[in-house]
PDB file of C-alpha atoms in Angstrom:
ATOM      1  CA  UNK A  20       5.396  -7.501  17.571  1.00  0.00           C
ATOM      2  CA  UNK A  21       4.839  -4.049  16.066  1.00  0.00           C
ATOM      3  CA  UNK A  22       3.537  -4.270  12.499  1.00  0.00           C
ATOM      4  CA  UNK A  23       3.257  -1.064  10.453  1.00  0.00           C
ATOM      5  CA  UNK A  24       2.293  -0.096   6.926  1.00  0.00           C
ATOM      6  CA  UNK A  25       0.684   2.851   5.149  1.00  0.00           C
ATOM      7  CA  UNK A  26      -1.181   3.502   1.938  1.00  0.00           C
ATOM      8  CA  UNK A  27      -1.368   6.508  -0.388  1.00  0.00           C
ATOM      9  CA  UNK A  28      -4.666   8.357  -0.951  1.00  0.00           C
ATOM     10  CA  UNK A  29      -3.568   9.442  -4.438  1.00  0.00           C
ATOM     11  CA  UNK A  30      -6.464   7.723  -6.174  1.00  0.00           C
ATOM     12  CA  UNK A  31      -9.028   4.953  -5.787  1.00  0.00           C
ATOM     13  CA  UNK A  32      -7.580   2.046  -3.837  1.00  0.00           C
ATOM     14  CA  UNK A  33      -7.398  -1.077  -5.997  1.00  0.00           C
ATOM     15  CA  UNK A  34      -7.113  -4.824  -5.644  1.00  0.00           C
ATOM     16  CA  UNK A  35      -3.323  -4.556  -5.826  1.00  0.00           C
ATOM     17  CA  UNK A  36      -3.458  -2.453  -2.651  1.00  0.00           C
ATOM     18  CA  UNK A  37      -5.818  -4.954  -1.063  1.00  0.00           C
ATOM     19  CA  UNK A  38      -3.767  -8.081  -1.682  1.00  0.00           C
ATOM     20  CA  UNK A  39      -0.395  -6.369  -1.398  1.00  0.00           C
ATOM     21  CA  UNK A  40      -0.960  -4.722   1.967  1.00  0.00           C
ATOM     22  CA  UNK A  41      -4.523  -4.142   3.219  1.00  0.00           C
ATOM     23  CA  UNK A  42      -5.548  -7.775   3.620  1.00  0.00           C
ATOM     24  CA  UNK A  43      -2.287  -8.562   5.429  1.00  0.00           C
ATOM     25  CA  UNK A  44      -2.766  -5.715   7.866  1.00  0.00           C
ATOM     26  CA  UNK A  45      -6.413  -6.432   8.632  1.00  0.00           C
ATOM     27  CA  UNK A  46      -5.607 -10.097   9.297  1.00  0.00           C
ATOM     28  CA  UNK A  47      -3.104  -9.145  12.036  1.00  0.00           C
ATOM     29  CA  UNK A  48      -5.329  -7.000  14.247  1.00  0.00           C
ATOM     30  CA  UNK A  49      -5.613  -9.643  16.942  1.00  0.00           C
ATOM     31  CA  UNK A  50      -2.049 -10.935  16.838  1.00  0.00           C
ATOM     32  CA  UNK A  51       0.088  -7.771  16.625  1.00  0.00           C
ATOM     33  CA  UNK A  52       0.457  -4.210  17.826  1.00  0.00           C
ATOM     34  CA  UNK A  53      -0.828  -2.829  14.550  1.00  0.00           C
ATOM     35  CA  UNK A  54      -0.079   0.594  13.004  1.00  0.00           C
ATOM     36  CA  UNK A  55      -2.044   1.548   9.880  1.00  0.00           C
ATOM     37  CA  UNK A  56      -1.944   5.013   8.340  1.00  0.00           C
ATOM     38  CA  UNK A  57      -2.941   7.072   5.300  1.00  0.00           C
ATOM     39  CA  UNK A  58       0.225   8.572   3.814  1.00  0.00           C
ATOM     40  CA  UNK A  59      -1.032  11.929   2.577  1.00  0.00           C
ATOM     41  CA  UNK A  60       2.414  13.564   2.764  1.00  0.00           C
ATOM     42  CA  UNK A  61       3.741  10.958   0.341  1.00  0.00           C
ATOM     43  CA  UNK A  62       0.761  11.597  -1.926  1.00  0.00           C
ATOM     44  CA  UNK A  63       1.860  15.221  -2.333  1.00  0.00           C
ATOM     45  CA  UNK A  64       4.620  13.972  -4.633  1.00  0.00           C
ATOM     46  CA  UNK A  65       2.006  13.272  -7.301  1.00  0.00           C
ATOM     47  CA  UNK A  66      -1.225  14.994  -6.203  1.00  0.00           C
ATOM     48  CA  UNK A  67      -1.328  18.800  -6.410  1.00  0.00           C
ATOM     49  CA  UNK A  68      -5.090  19.179  -6.182  1.00  0.00           C
ATOM     50  CA  UNK A  69      -6.501  20.191  -2.803  1.00  0.00           C
ATOM     51  CA  UNK A  70      -9.917  18.553  -3.196  1.00  0.00           C
ATOM     52  CA  UNK A  71      -8.534  15.357  -4.663  1.00  0.00           C
ATOM     53  CA  UNK A  72      -6.102  14.856  -1.780  1.00  0.00           C
ATOM     54  CA  UNK A  73      -8.532  15.790   0.994  1.00  0.00           C
ATOM     55  CA  UNK A  74     -11.328  13.668  -0.448  1.00  0.00           C
ATOM     56  CA  UNK A  75      -8.954  10.817  -1.217  1.00  0.00           C
ATOM     57  CA  UNK A  76      -7.744  10.757   2.383  1.00  0.00           C
ATOM     58  CA  UNK A  77     -11.253  10.267   3.757  1.00  0.00           C
ATOM     59  CA  UNK A  78     -12.060   7.757   1.001  1.00  0.00           C
ATOM     60  CA  UNK A  79      -8.989   5.693   1.850  1.00  0.00           C
ATOM     61  CA  UNK A  80      -9.934   5.707   5.527  1.00  0.00           C
ATOM     62  CA  UNK A  81     -13.472   4.599   4.693  1.00  0.00           C
ATOM     63  CA  UNK A  82     -12.062   1.866   2.426  1.00  0.00           C
ATOM     64  CA  UNK A  83      -9.978   0.391   5.226  1.00  0.00           C
ATOM     65  CA  UNK A  84     -12.812   0.495   7.736  1.00  0.00           C
ATOM     66  CA  UNK A  85     -15.299  -0.971   5.270  1.00  0.00           C
ATOM     67  CA  UNK A  86     -12.947  -3.854   4.536  1.00  0.00           C
ATOM     68  CA  UNK A  87     -12.830  -4.772   8.218  1.00  0.00           C
ATOM     69  CA  UNK A  88     -10.157  -2.718   9.971  1.00  0.00           C
ATOM     70  CA  UNK A  89     -11.200  -2.108  13.579  1.00  0.00           C
ATOM     71  CA  UNK A  90      -9.759   1.195  14.909  1.00  0.00           C
ATOM     72  CA  UNK A  91     -10.121  -0.118  18.463  1.00  0.00           C
ATOM     73  CA  UNK A  92      -7.737  -2.988  17.693  1.00  0.00           C
ATOM     74  CA  UNK A  93      -5.010  -0.906  16.065  1.00  0.00           C
ATOM     75  CA  UNK A  94      -3.606   2.603  15.695  1.00  0.00           C
ATOM     76  CA  UNK A  95      -5.177   4.108  12.577  1.00  0.00           C
ATOM     77  CA  UNK A  96      -4.366   7.674  11.574  1.00  0.00           C
ATOM     78  CA  UNK A  97      -3.427  10.151   8.834  1.00  0.00           C
ATOM     79  CA  UNK A  98       0.312  10.687   8.358  1.00  0.00           C
ATOM     80  CA  UNK A  99       0.265  14.505   8.426  1.00  0.00           C
ATOM     81  CA  UNK A 100      -1.644  14.534  11.737  1.00  0.00           C
ATOM     82  CA  UNK A 101       1.591  13.454  13.438  1.00  0.00           C
ATOM     83  CA  UNK A 102       4.042  16.301  12.624  1.00  0.00           C
ATOM     84  CA  UNK A 103       6.899  14.541  14.434  1.00  0.00           C
ATOM     85  CA  UNK A 104       7.447  12.510  11.264  1.00  0.00           C
ATOM     86  CA  UNK A 105       8.580  15.625   9.406  1.00  0.00           C
ATOM     87  CA  UNK A 106      11.241  16.449  11.993  1.00  0.00           C
ATOM     88  CA  UNK A 107      12.545  12.895  11.971  1.00  0.00           C
ATOM     89  CA  UNK A 108      12.643  12.984   8.161  1.00  0.00           C
ATOM     90  CA  UNK A 109      14.964  15.988   8.318  1.00  0.00           C
ATOM     91  CA  UNK A 110      17.242  14.391  10.892  1.00  0.00           C
ATOM     92  CA  UNK A 111      17.495  11.229   8.780  1.00  0.00           C
ATOM     93  CA  UNK A 112      18.112  13.350   5.663  1.00  0.00           C
ATOM     94  CA  UNK A 113      21.254  14.740   7.258  1.00  0.00           C
ATOM     95  CA  UNK A 114      22.805  11.282   7.513  1.00  0.00           C
ATOM     96  CA  UNK A 115      21.335   9.721   4.342  1.00  0.00           C
ATOM     97  CA  UNK A 116      24.128   9.113   1.771  1.00  0.00           C
ATOM     98  CA  UNK A 117      23.263  10.541  -1.638  1.00  0.00           C
ATOM     99  CA  UNK A 118      24.366   7.337  -3.336  1.00  0.00           C
ATOM    100  CA  UNK A 119      21.893   5.318  -1.284  1.00  0.00           C
ATOM    101  CA  UNK A 120      18.954   7.457  -2.373  1.00  0.00           C
ATOM    102  CA  UNK A 121      20.158   7.762  -5.975  1.00  0.00           C
ATOM    103  CA  UNK A 122      20.095   3.979  -6.327  1.00  0.00           C
ATOM    104  CA  UNK A 123      16.364   3.763  -5.572  1.00  0.00           C
ATOM    105  CA  UNK A 124      14.649   2.618  -8.755  1.00  0.00           C
ATOM    106  CA  UNK A 125      11.184   3.885  -7.818  1.00  0.00           C
ATOM    107  CA  UNK A 126      12.140   7.524  -8.489  1.00  0.00           C
ATOM    108  CA  UNK A 127      13.455   6.693 -11.946  1.00  0.00           C
ATOM    109  CA  UNK A 128      10.466   4.503 -12.743  1.00  0.00           C
ATOM    110  CA  UNK A 129       7.951   7.180 -11.742  1.00  0.00           C
ATOM    111  CA  UNK A 130       9.714   9.941 -13.664  1.00  0.00           C
ATOM    112  CA  UNK A 131       9.833   7.645 -16.705  1.00  0.00           C
ATOM    113  CA  UNK A 132       6.061   7.211 -16.344  1.00  0.00           C
ATOM    114  CA  UNK A 133       5.519  10.974 -16.471  1.00  0.00           C
ATOM    115  CA  UNK A 134       5.400  12.003 -12.802  1.00  0.00           C
ATOM    116  CA  UNK A 135       7.157  15.349 -12.408  1.00  0.00           C
ATOM    117  CA  UNK A 136      10.627  15.068 -10.920  1.00  0.00           C
ATOM    118  CA  UNK A 137      10.858  16.838  -7.569  1.00  0.00           C
ATOM    119  CA  UNK A 138      12.937  16.787  -4.436  1.00  0.00           C
ATOM    120  CA  UNK A 139       9.986  15.248  -2.595  1.00  0.00           C
ATOM    121  CA  UNK A 140       9.764  12.394  -5.097  1.00  0.00           C
ATOM    122  CA  UNK A 141      13.525  11.855  -4.898  1.00  0.00           C
ATOM    123  CA  UNK A 142      13.629  11.856  -1.080  1.00  0.00           C
ATOM    124  CA  UNK A 143      10.452   9.780  -0.738  1.00  0.00           C
ATOM    125  CA  UNK A 144      12.446   6.852   0.763  1.00  0.00           C
ATOM    126  CA  UNK A 145      13.678   9.054   3.626  1.00  0.00           C
ATOM    127  CA  UNK A 146      10.136  10.040   4.603  1.00  0.00           C
ATOM    128  CA  UNK A 147       9.153   6.377   4.376  1.00  0.00           C
ATOM    129  CA  UNK A 148      12.060   5.505   6.675  1.00  0.00           C
ATOM    130  CA  UNK A 149      10.865   8.114   9.170  1.00  0.00           C
ATOM    131  CA  UNK A 150       7.345   6.649   9.047  1.00  0.00           C
ATOM    132  CA  UNK A 151       8.703   3.256  10.005  1.00  0.00           C
ATOM    133  CA  UNK A 152      11.402   4.186  12.498  1.00  0.00           C
ATOM    134  CA  UNK A 153       9.313   6.742  14.380  1.00  0.00           C
ATOM    135  CA  UNK A 154       7.079   3.952  15.699  1.00  0.00           C
ATOM    136  CA  UNK A 155       9.881   1.399  16.193  1.00  0.00           C
ATOM    137  CA  UNK A 156       8.168  -1.056  13.848  1.00  0.00           C
ATOM    138  CA  UNK A 157       9.382  -4.659  13.837  1.00  0.00           C
ATOM    139  CA  UNK A 158       7.721  -5.770  10.600  1.00  0.00           C
ATOM    140  CA  UNK A 159       6.495  -3.846   7.569  1.00  0.00           C
ATOM    141  CA  UNK A 160       4.158  -5.558   5.073  1.00  0.00           C
ATOM    142  CA  UNK A 161       5.078  -4.126   1.662  1.00  0.00           C
ATOM    143  CA  UNK A 162       4.826  -5.072  -1.991  1.00  0.00           C
ATOM    144  CA  UNK A 163       7.935  -6.446  -3.642  1.00  0.00           C
ATOM    145  CA  UNK A 164       8.404  -3.094  -5.418  1.00  0.00           C
ATOM    146  CA  UNK A 165       8.780  -1.345  -2.043  1.00  0.00           C
ATOM    147  CA  UNK A 166      11.371  -3.751  -0.655  1.00  0.00           C
ATOM    148  CA  UNK A 167      14.234  -1.458  -1.728  1.00  0.00           C
ATOM    149  CA  UNK A 168      12.724   1.447   0.207  1.00  0.00           C
ATOM    150  CA  UNK A 169      12.513  -0.706   3.309  1.00  0.00           C
ATOM    151  CA  UNK A 170      16.170  -1.561   2.856  1.00  0.00           C
ATOM    152  CA  UNK A 171      16.863   2.186   2.894  1.00  0.00           C
ATOM    153  CA  UNK A 172      15.015   2.431   6.227  1.00  0.00           C
ATOM    154  CA  UNK A 173      17.126  -0.420   7.603  1.00  0.00           C
ATOM    155  CA  UNK A 174      20.347   1.209   6.359  1.00  0.00           C
ATOM    156  CA  UNK A 175      19.459   4.574   7.895  1.00  0.00           C
ATOM    157  CA  UNK A 176      18.473   2.977  11.205  1.00  0.00           C
ATOM    158  CA  UNK A 177      21.769   1.116  11.380  1.00  0.00           C
ATOM    159  CA  UNK A 178      23.758   4.210  10.396  1.00  0.00           C
ATOM    160  CA  UNK A 179      22.014   6.324  13.038  1.00  0.00           C
ATOM    161  CA  UNK A 180      22.489   3.640  15.693  1.00  0.00           C
ATOM    162  CA  UNK A 181      26.188   3.365  14.839  1.00  0.00           C
ATOM    163  CA  UNK A 182      26.786   7.118  14.948  1.00  0.00           C
ATOM    164  CA  UNK A 183      24.603   8.147  17.896  1.00  0.00           C
ATOM    165  CA  UNK A 184      23.954   5.025  19.943  1.00  0.00           C
ATOM    166  CA  UNK A 185      21.207   2.433  19.732  1.00  0.00           C
ATOM    167  CA  UNK A 186      17.963   4.269  19.037  1.00  0.00           C
ATOM    168  CA  UNK A 187      15.945   2.469  16.363  1.00  0.00           C
ATOM    169  CA  UNK A 188      14.598  -1.036  15.904  1.00  0.00           C
ATOM    170  CA  UNK A 189      15.820  -2.495  12.597  1.00  0.00           C
ATOM    171  CA  UNK A 190      12.587  -3.304  10.699  1.00  0.00           C
ATOM    172  CA  UNK A 191      12.027  -6.471   8.696  1.00  0.00           C
ATOM    173  CA  UNK A 192       9.993  -6.653   5.470  1.00  0.00           C
ATOM    174  CA  UNK A 193       6.928  -8.896   5.300  1.00  0.00           C
ATOM    175  CA  UNK A 194       6.289  -9.762   1.666  1.00  0.00           C
ATOM    176  CA  UNK A 195       3.688 -12.317   0.641  1.00  0.00           C
ATOM    177  CA  UNK A 196       5.271 -14.063  -2.331  1.00  0.00           C
ATOM    178  CA  UNK A 197       1.924 -15.296  -3.637  1.00  0.00           C
ATOM    179  CA  UNK A 198       0.546 -11.765  -3.987  1.00  0.00           C
ATOM    180  CA  UNK A 199       3.726  -9.692  -3.960  1.00  0.00           C
ATOM    181  CA  UNK A 200       2.921  -8.061  -7.300  1.00  0.00           C
ATOM    182  CA  UNK A 201      -0.670  -7.983  -8.570  1.00  0.00           C
ATOM    183  CA  UNK A 202      -0.789  -7.411 -12.350  1.00  0.00           C
ATOM    184  CA  UNK A 203      -2.743  -4.519 -13.784  1.00  0.00           C
ATOM    185  CA  UNK A 204      -4.890  -4.380 -16.898  1.00  0.00           C
ATOM    186  CA  UNK A 205      -1.760  -4.205 -19.062  1.00  0.00           C
ATOM    187  CA  UNK A 206       0.254  -6.880 -17.262  1.00  0.00           C
ATOM    188  CA  UNK A 207       2.518  -4.392 -15.481  1.00  0.00           C
ATOM    189  CA  UNK A 208       2.332  -4.059 -11.703  1.00  0.00           C
ATOM    190  CA  UNK A 209      -1.096  -2.677 -10.802  1.00  0.00           C
ATOM    191  CA  UNK A 210      -0.512   0.949  -9.843  1.00  0.00           C
ATOM    192  CA  UNK A 211      -2.449   4.195  -9.696  1.00  0.00           C
ATOM    193  CA  UNK A 212       0.596   5.818 -11.307  1.00  0.00           C
ATOM    194  CA  UNK A 213       0.198   3.595 -14.370  1.00  0.00           C
ATOM    195  CA  UNK A 214      -3.578   3.961 -14.715  1.00  0.00           C
ATOM    196  CA  UNK A 215      -4.028   0.192 -15.021  1.00  0.00           C
ATOM    197  CA  UNK A 216      -6.012  -0.576 -11.870  1.00  0.00           C
ATOM    198  CA  UNK A 217      -9.205  -2.342 -10.875  1.00  0.00           C
ATOM    199  CA  UNK A 218     -10.524  -0.232  -7.964  1.00  0.00           C
ATOM    200  CA  UNK A 219     -11.907  -2.215  -5.046  1.00  0.00           C
ATOM    201  CA  UNK A 220     -15.124  -0.218  -4.805  1.00  0.00           C
ATOM    202  CA  UNK A 221     -15.860   0.325  -8.498  1.00  0.00           C
ATOM    203  CA  UNK A 222     -19.282  -0.998  -9.502  1.00  0.00           C
ATOM    204  CA  UNK A 223     -21.607  -1.606 -12.437  1.00  0.00           C
ATOM    205  CA  UNK A 224     -20.667  -0.628 -15.970  1.00  0.00           C
ATOM    206  CA  UNK A 225     -17.468   1.099 -14.906  1.00  0.00           C
ATOM    207  CA  UNK A 226     -16.165  -2.039 -13.234  1.00  0.00           C
ATOM    208  CA  UNK A 227     -17.177  -4.205 -16.185  1.00  0.00           C
ATOM    209  CA  UNK A 228     -15.367  -1.842 -18.560  1.00  0.00           C
ATOM    210  CA  UNK A 229     -12.145  -2.201 -16.537  1.00  0.00           C
ATOM    211  CA  UNK A 230     -12.358  -5.978 -16.353  1.00  0.00           C
ATOM    212  CA  UNK A 231     -13.095  -6.384 -20.044  1.00  0.00           C
ATOM    213  CA  UNK A 232     -10.090  -4.147 -20.797  1.00  0.00           C
ATOM    214  CA  UNK A 233      -7.635  -6.648 -19.268  1.00  0.00           C
ATOM    215  CA  UNK A 234      -5.064  -7.269 -21.990  1.00  0.00           C
ATOM    216  CA  UNK A 235      -4.866 -10.807 -23.381  1.00  0.00           C
ATOM    217  CA  UNK A 236      -3.190 -12.343 -26.426  1.00  0.00           C
ATOM    218  CA  UNK A 237      -4.853 -13.321 -29.712  1.00  0.00           C
ATOM    219  CA  UNK A 238      -4.550 -17.085 -29.266  1.00  0.00           C
ATOM    220  CA  UNK A 239      -7.764 -18.807 -30.508  1.00  0.00           C
ATOM    221  CA  UNK A 240     -10.051 -20.313 -27.865  1.00  0.00           C
ATOM    222  CA  UNK A 241      -9.364 -23.896 -28.904  1.00  0.00           C
ATOM    223  CA  UNK A 242      -5.562 -23.541 -28.791  1.00  0.00           C
ATOM    224  CA  UNK A 243      -3.407 -24.178 -25.683  1.00  0.00           C
ATOM    225  CA  UNK A 244      -2.251 -21.102 -23.737  1.00  0.00           C
ATOM    226  CA  UNK A 245       0.367 -20.441 -21.068  1.00  0.00           C
ATOM    227  CA  UNK A 246      -1.470 -19.626 -17.799  1.00  0.00           C
ATOM    228  CA  UNK A 247       1.725 -18.589 -16.035  1.00  0.00           C
ATOM    229  CA  UNK A 248       2.248 -15.715 -18.474  1.00  0.00           C
ATOM    230  CA  UNK A 249      -1.331 -14.442 -18.512  1.00  0.00           C
ATOM    231  CA  UNK A 250      -2.346 -11.533 -16.300  1.00  0.00           C
ATOM    232  CA  UNK A 251      -6.026 -12.531 -16.512  1.00  0.00           C
ATOM    233  CA  UNK A 252      -5.154 -15.940 -15.057  1.00  0.00           C
ATOM    234  CA  UNK A 253      -3.082 -14.275 -12.315  1.00  0.00           C
ATOM    235  CA  UNK A 254      -6.039 -12.090 -11.342  1.00  0.00           C
ATOM    236  CA  UNK A 255      -8.499 -14.984 -11.350  1.00  0.00           C
ATOM    237  CA  UNK A 256      -6.173 -16.885  -9.026  1.00  0.00           C
ATOM    238  CA  UNK A 257      -6.675 -14.185  -6.369  1.00  0.00           C
ATOM    239  CA  UNK A 258     -10.438 -14.761  -6.184  1.00  0.00           C
ATOM    240  CA  UNK A 259     -11.422 -18.201  -7.485  1.00  0.00           C
ATOM    241  CA  UNK A 260     -11.341 -21.355  -5.374  1.00  0.00           C
ATOM    242  CA  UNK A 261      -8.402 -23.777  -5.796  1.00  0.00           C
ATOM    243  CA  UNK A 262     -10.818 -26.279  -7.333  1.00  0.00           C
ATOM    244  CA  UNK A 263     -12.015 -23.790  -9.931  1.00  0.00           C
ATOM    245  CA  UNK A 264      -8.454 -22.677 -10.709  1.00  0.00           C
ATOM    246  CA  UNK A 265      -7.550 -26.301 -11.407  1.00  0.00           C
ATOM    247  CA  UNK A 266     -10.354 -26.412 -13.975  1.00  0.00           C
ATOM    248  CA  UNK A 267      -9.323 -23.089 -15.500  1.00  0.00           C
ATOM    249  CA  UNK A 268      -5.709 -24.197 -15.732  1.00  0.00           C
ATOM    250  CA  UNK A 269      -6.843 -27.269 -17.605  1.00  0.00           C
ATOM    251  CA  UNK A 270      -8.644 -25.056 -20.130  1.00  0.00           C
ATOM    252  CA  UNK A 271      -5.482 -23.019 -20.643  1.00  0.00           C
ATOM    253  CA  UNK A 272      -3.161 -25.981 -21.034  1.00  0.00           C
ATOM    254  CA  UNK A 273      -5.434 -28.204 -23.116  1.00  0.00           C
ATOM    255  CA  UNK A 274      -7.340 -25.576 -25.060  1.00  0.00           C
ATOM    256  CA  UNK A 275     -10.793 -24.133 -24.461  1.00  0.00           C
ATOM    257  CA  UNK A 276     -10.002 -21.043 -22.377  1.00  0.00           C
ATOM    258  CA  UNK A 277     -12.250 -18.260 -23.670  1.00  0.00           C
ATOM    259  CA  UNK A 278     -10.896 -14.960 -22.383  1.00  0.00           C
ATOM    260  CA  UNK A 279     -14.217 -13.142 -22.675  1.00  0.00           C
ATOM    261  CA  UNK A 280     -16.065 -15.667 -20.533  1.00  0.00           C
ATOM    262  CA  UNK A 281     -13.234 -15.767 -17.996  1.00  0.00           C
ATOM    263  CA  UNK A 282     -13.336 -11.988 -17.683  1.00  0.00           C
ATOM    264  CA  UNK A 283     -17.048 -12.151 -16.914  1.00  0.00           C
ATOM    265  CA  UNK A 284     -16.305 -14.818 -14.312  1.00  0.00           C
ATOM    266  CA  UNK A 285     -13.725 -12.501 -12.735  1.00  0.00           C
ATOM    267  CA  UNK A 286     -16.326  -9.715 -12.723  1.00  0.00           C
ATOM    268  CA  UNK A 287     -18.756 -11.940 -10.791  1.00  0.00           C
ATOM    269  CA  UNK A 288     -16.021 -12.882  -8.320  1.00  0.00           C
ATOM    270  CA  UNK A 289     -15.151  -9.221  -7.706  1.00  0.00           C
ATOM    271  CA  UNK A 290     -18.782  -8.343  -7.030  1.00  0.00           C
ATOM    272  CA  UNK A 291     -19.143 -11.300  -4.684  1.00  0.00           C
ATOM    273  CA  UNK A 292     -15.945 -10.430  -2.791  1.00  0.00           C
ATOM    274  CA  UNK A 293     -16.591  -6.737  -2.224  1.00  0.00           C
ATOM    275  CA  UNK A 294     -20.381  -6.216  -2.291  1.00  0.00           C
ATOM    276  CA  UNK A 295     -20.749  -6.000   1.516  1.00  0.00           C
ATOM    277  CA  UNK A 296     -17.734  -3.694   1.838  1.00  0.00           C
ATOM    278  CA  UNK A 297     -19.209  -1.337  -0.758  1.00  0.00           C
ATOM    279  CA  UNK A 298     -22.312  -0.883   1.380  1.00  0.00           C
ATOM    280  CA  UNK A 299     -20.247  -0.291   4.519  1.00  0.00           C
ATOM    281  CA  UNK A 300     -18.092   2.291   2.758  1.00  0.00           C
ATOM    282  CA  UNK A 301     -21.179   4.272   1.791  1.00  0.00           C
ATOM    283  CA  UNK A 302     -22.240   4.262   5.449  1.00  0.00           C
ATOM    284  CA  UNK A 303     -18.869   5.606   6.632  1.00  0.00           C
ATOM    285  CA  UNK A 304     -18.811   8.346   3.995  1.00  0.00           C
ATOM    286  CA  UNK A 305     -22.347   9.401   4.927  1.00  0.00           C
ATOM    287  CA  UNK A 306     -20.969  10.575   8.305  1.00  0.00           C
ATOM    288  CA  UNK A 307     -17.654  12.373   7.624  1.00  0.00           C
ATOM    289  CA  UNK A 308     -17.607  13.890  11.127  1.00  0.00           C
ATOM    290  CA  UNK A 309     -17.515  10.436  12.696  1.00  0.00           C
ATOM    291  CA  UNK A 310     -14.854   9.325  10.210  1.00  0.00           C
ATOM    292  CA  UNK A 311     -12.682  12.319  11.116  1.00  0.00           C
ATOM    293  CA  UNK A 312     -13.195  11.611  14.819  1.00  0.00           C
ATOM    294  CA  UNK A 313     -11.918   8.044  14.342  1.00  0.00           C
ATOM    295  CA  UNK A 314      -8.820   9.374  12.571  1.00  0.00           C
ATOM    296  CA  UNK A 315      -8.229  12.082  15.196  1.00  0.00           C
ATOM    297  CA  UNK A 316      -8.392   9.508  17.983  1.00  0.00           C
ATOM    298  CA  UNK A 317      -5.899   7.372  16.081  1.00  0.00           C
ATOM    299  CA  UNK A 318      -3.567  10.337  15.582  1.00  0.00           C
ATOM    300  CA  UNK A 319      -3.573  10.999  19.323  1.00  0.00           C
ATOM    301  CA  UNK A 320      -2.529   7.404  19.976  1.00  0.00           C
ATOM    302  CA  UNK A 321       0.141   7.574  17.266  1.00  0.00           C
ATOM    303  CA  UNK A 322       1.601  10.813  18.665  1.00  0.00           C
ATOM    304  CA  UNK A 323       1.936   9.249  22.109  1.00  0.00           C
ATOM    305  CA  UNK A 324       4.299   6.725  20.520  1.00  0.00           C
ATOM    306  CA  UNK A 325       6.006   9.193  18.181  1.00  0.00           C
ATOM    307  CA  UNK A 326       7.017  11.759  20.811  1.00  0.00           C
ATOM    308  CA  UNK A 327       8.894   9.116  22.803  1.00  0.00           C
ATOM    309  CA  UNK A 328      11.082   8.198  19.825  1.00  0.00           C
ATOM    310  CA  UNK A 329      11.590  11.779  18.687  1.00  0.00           C
ATOM    311  CA  UNK A 330      12.556  12.919  22.181  1.00  0.00           C
ATOM    312  CA  UNK A 331      15.239  10.217  22.220  1.00  0.00           C
ATOM    313  CA  UNK A 332      16.433  11.218  18.733  1.00  0.00           C
ATOM    314  CA  UNK A 333      16.629  14.890  19.686  1.00  0.00           C
ATOM    315  CA  UNK A 334      18.693  13.998  22.728  1.00  0.00           C
ATOM    316  CA  UNK A 335      21.006  11.696  20.741  1.00  0.00           C
ATOM    317  CA  UNK A 336      21.878  14.280  18.071  1.00  0.00           C
ATOM    318  CA  UNK A 337      22.126  17.307  20.394  1.00  0.00           C
ATOM    319  CA  UNK A 338      18.862  19.094  19.656  1.00  0.00           C
ATOM    320  CA  UNK A 339      18.097  18.899  23.369  1.00  0.00           C
ATOM    321  CA  UNK A 340      20.325  21.390  25.218  1.00  0.00           C
TER     322      UNK A 340
END
């Protein structure tokens, strides 16, 4: 079973990234043929700063490794280090119906949030399809918000197969319903684009400031509250034990839930969860040459897979003569 997913280096990776994709991927190292990559080409749709993108790429790689990804048990690389994906993107673009891409809500959502409209942002789903189809992935762990883009990849694979002969595996989404959408500080989906994140590796006063900024209502401590409509409760549920969550739910339902104290509890849980990974990340970043060597080795392995698919595609469409 080939399992593939990528992550953008457009800013500090956050707990939404961790529960939405990273944790799933790391847990499958021993049971799947695993493909994990840093999608720097996608990041160009919102990052136009050379240092920010280059630094963010290495940071994202260090994040994954620090959290437990073993590059010897998977293929781990940077998207742009496998140029075959760009050629496949163009081929898929020539068969992608405009209506299919126009229906993608992510483009509209991002433009509404202030990201500059561009052709790259609009055609983002086609590049994502190429990422997936190039490696013949069977399953793609994605957040619920990315499910539509995966459907585009499935549609394009089927269309190509119908027109040129069977070439691509039709990928299936893998969405964890319990953590499909992690809420941000404001209750919206946690996203770097929205500026509402809790970064995984943030520490000290900066982390405390983020946690204490989680939006809550003005219901008095002694009054009952609805836990199922509280983003603080949803975040606590990701880290606290089932036994503790039962106690916290009782405080919400019966009265006695003090948001300030619960935020401090969440802060302690975050520090407990990620303290070891923070130390490991610092070690990886202290040796950028070794980090780059790991990524280069992964890119070599990824290209071995990519050239096989692209050679078949080129033959199917007539680019081999």
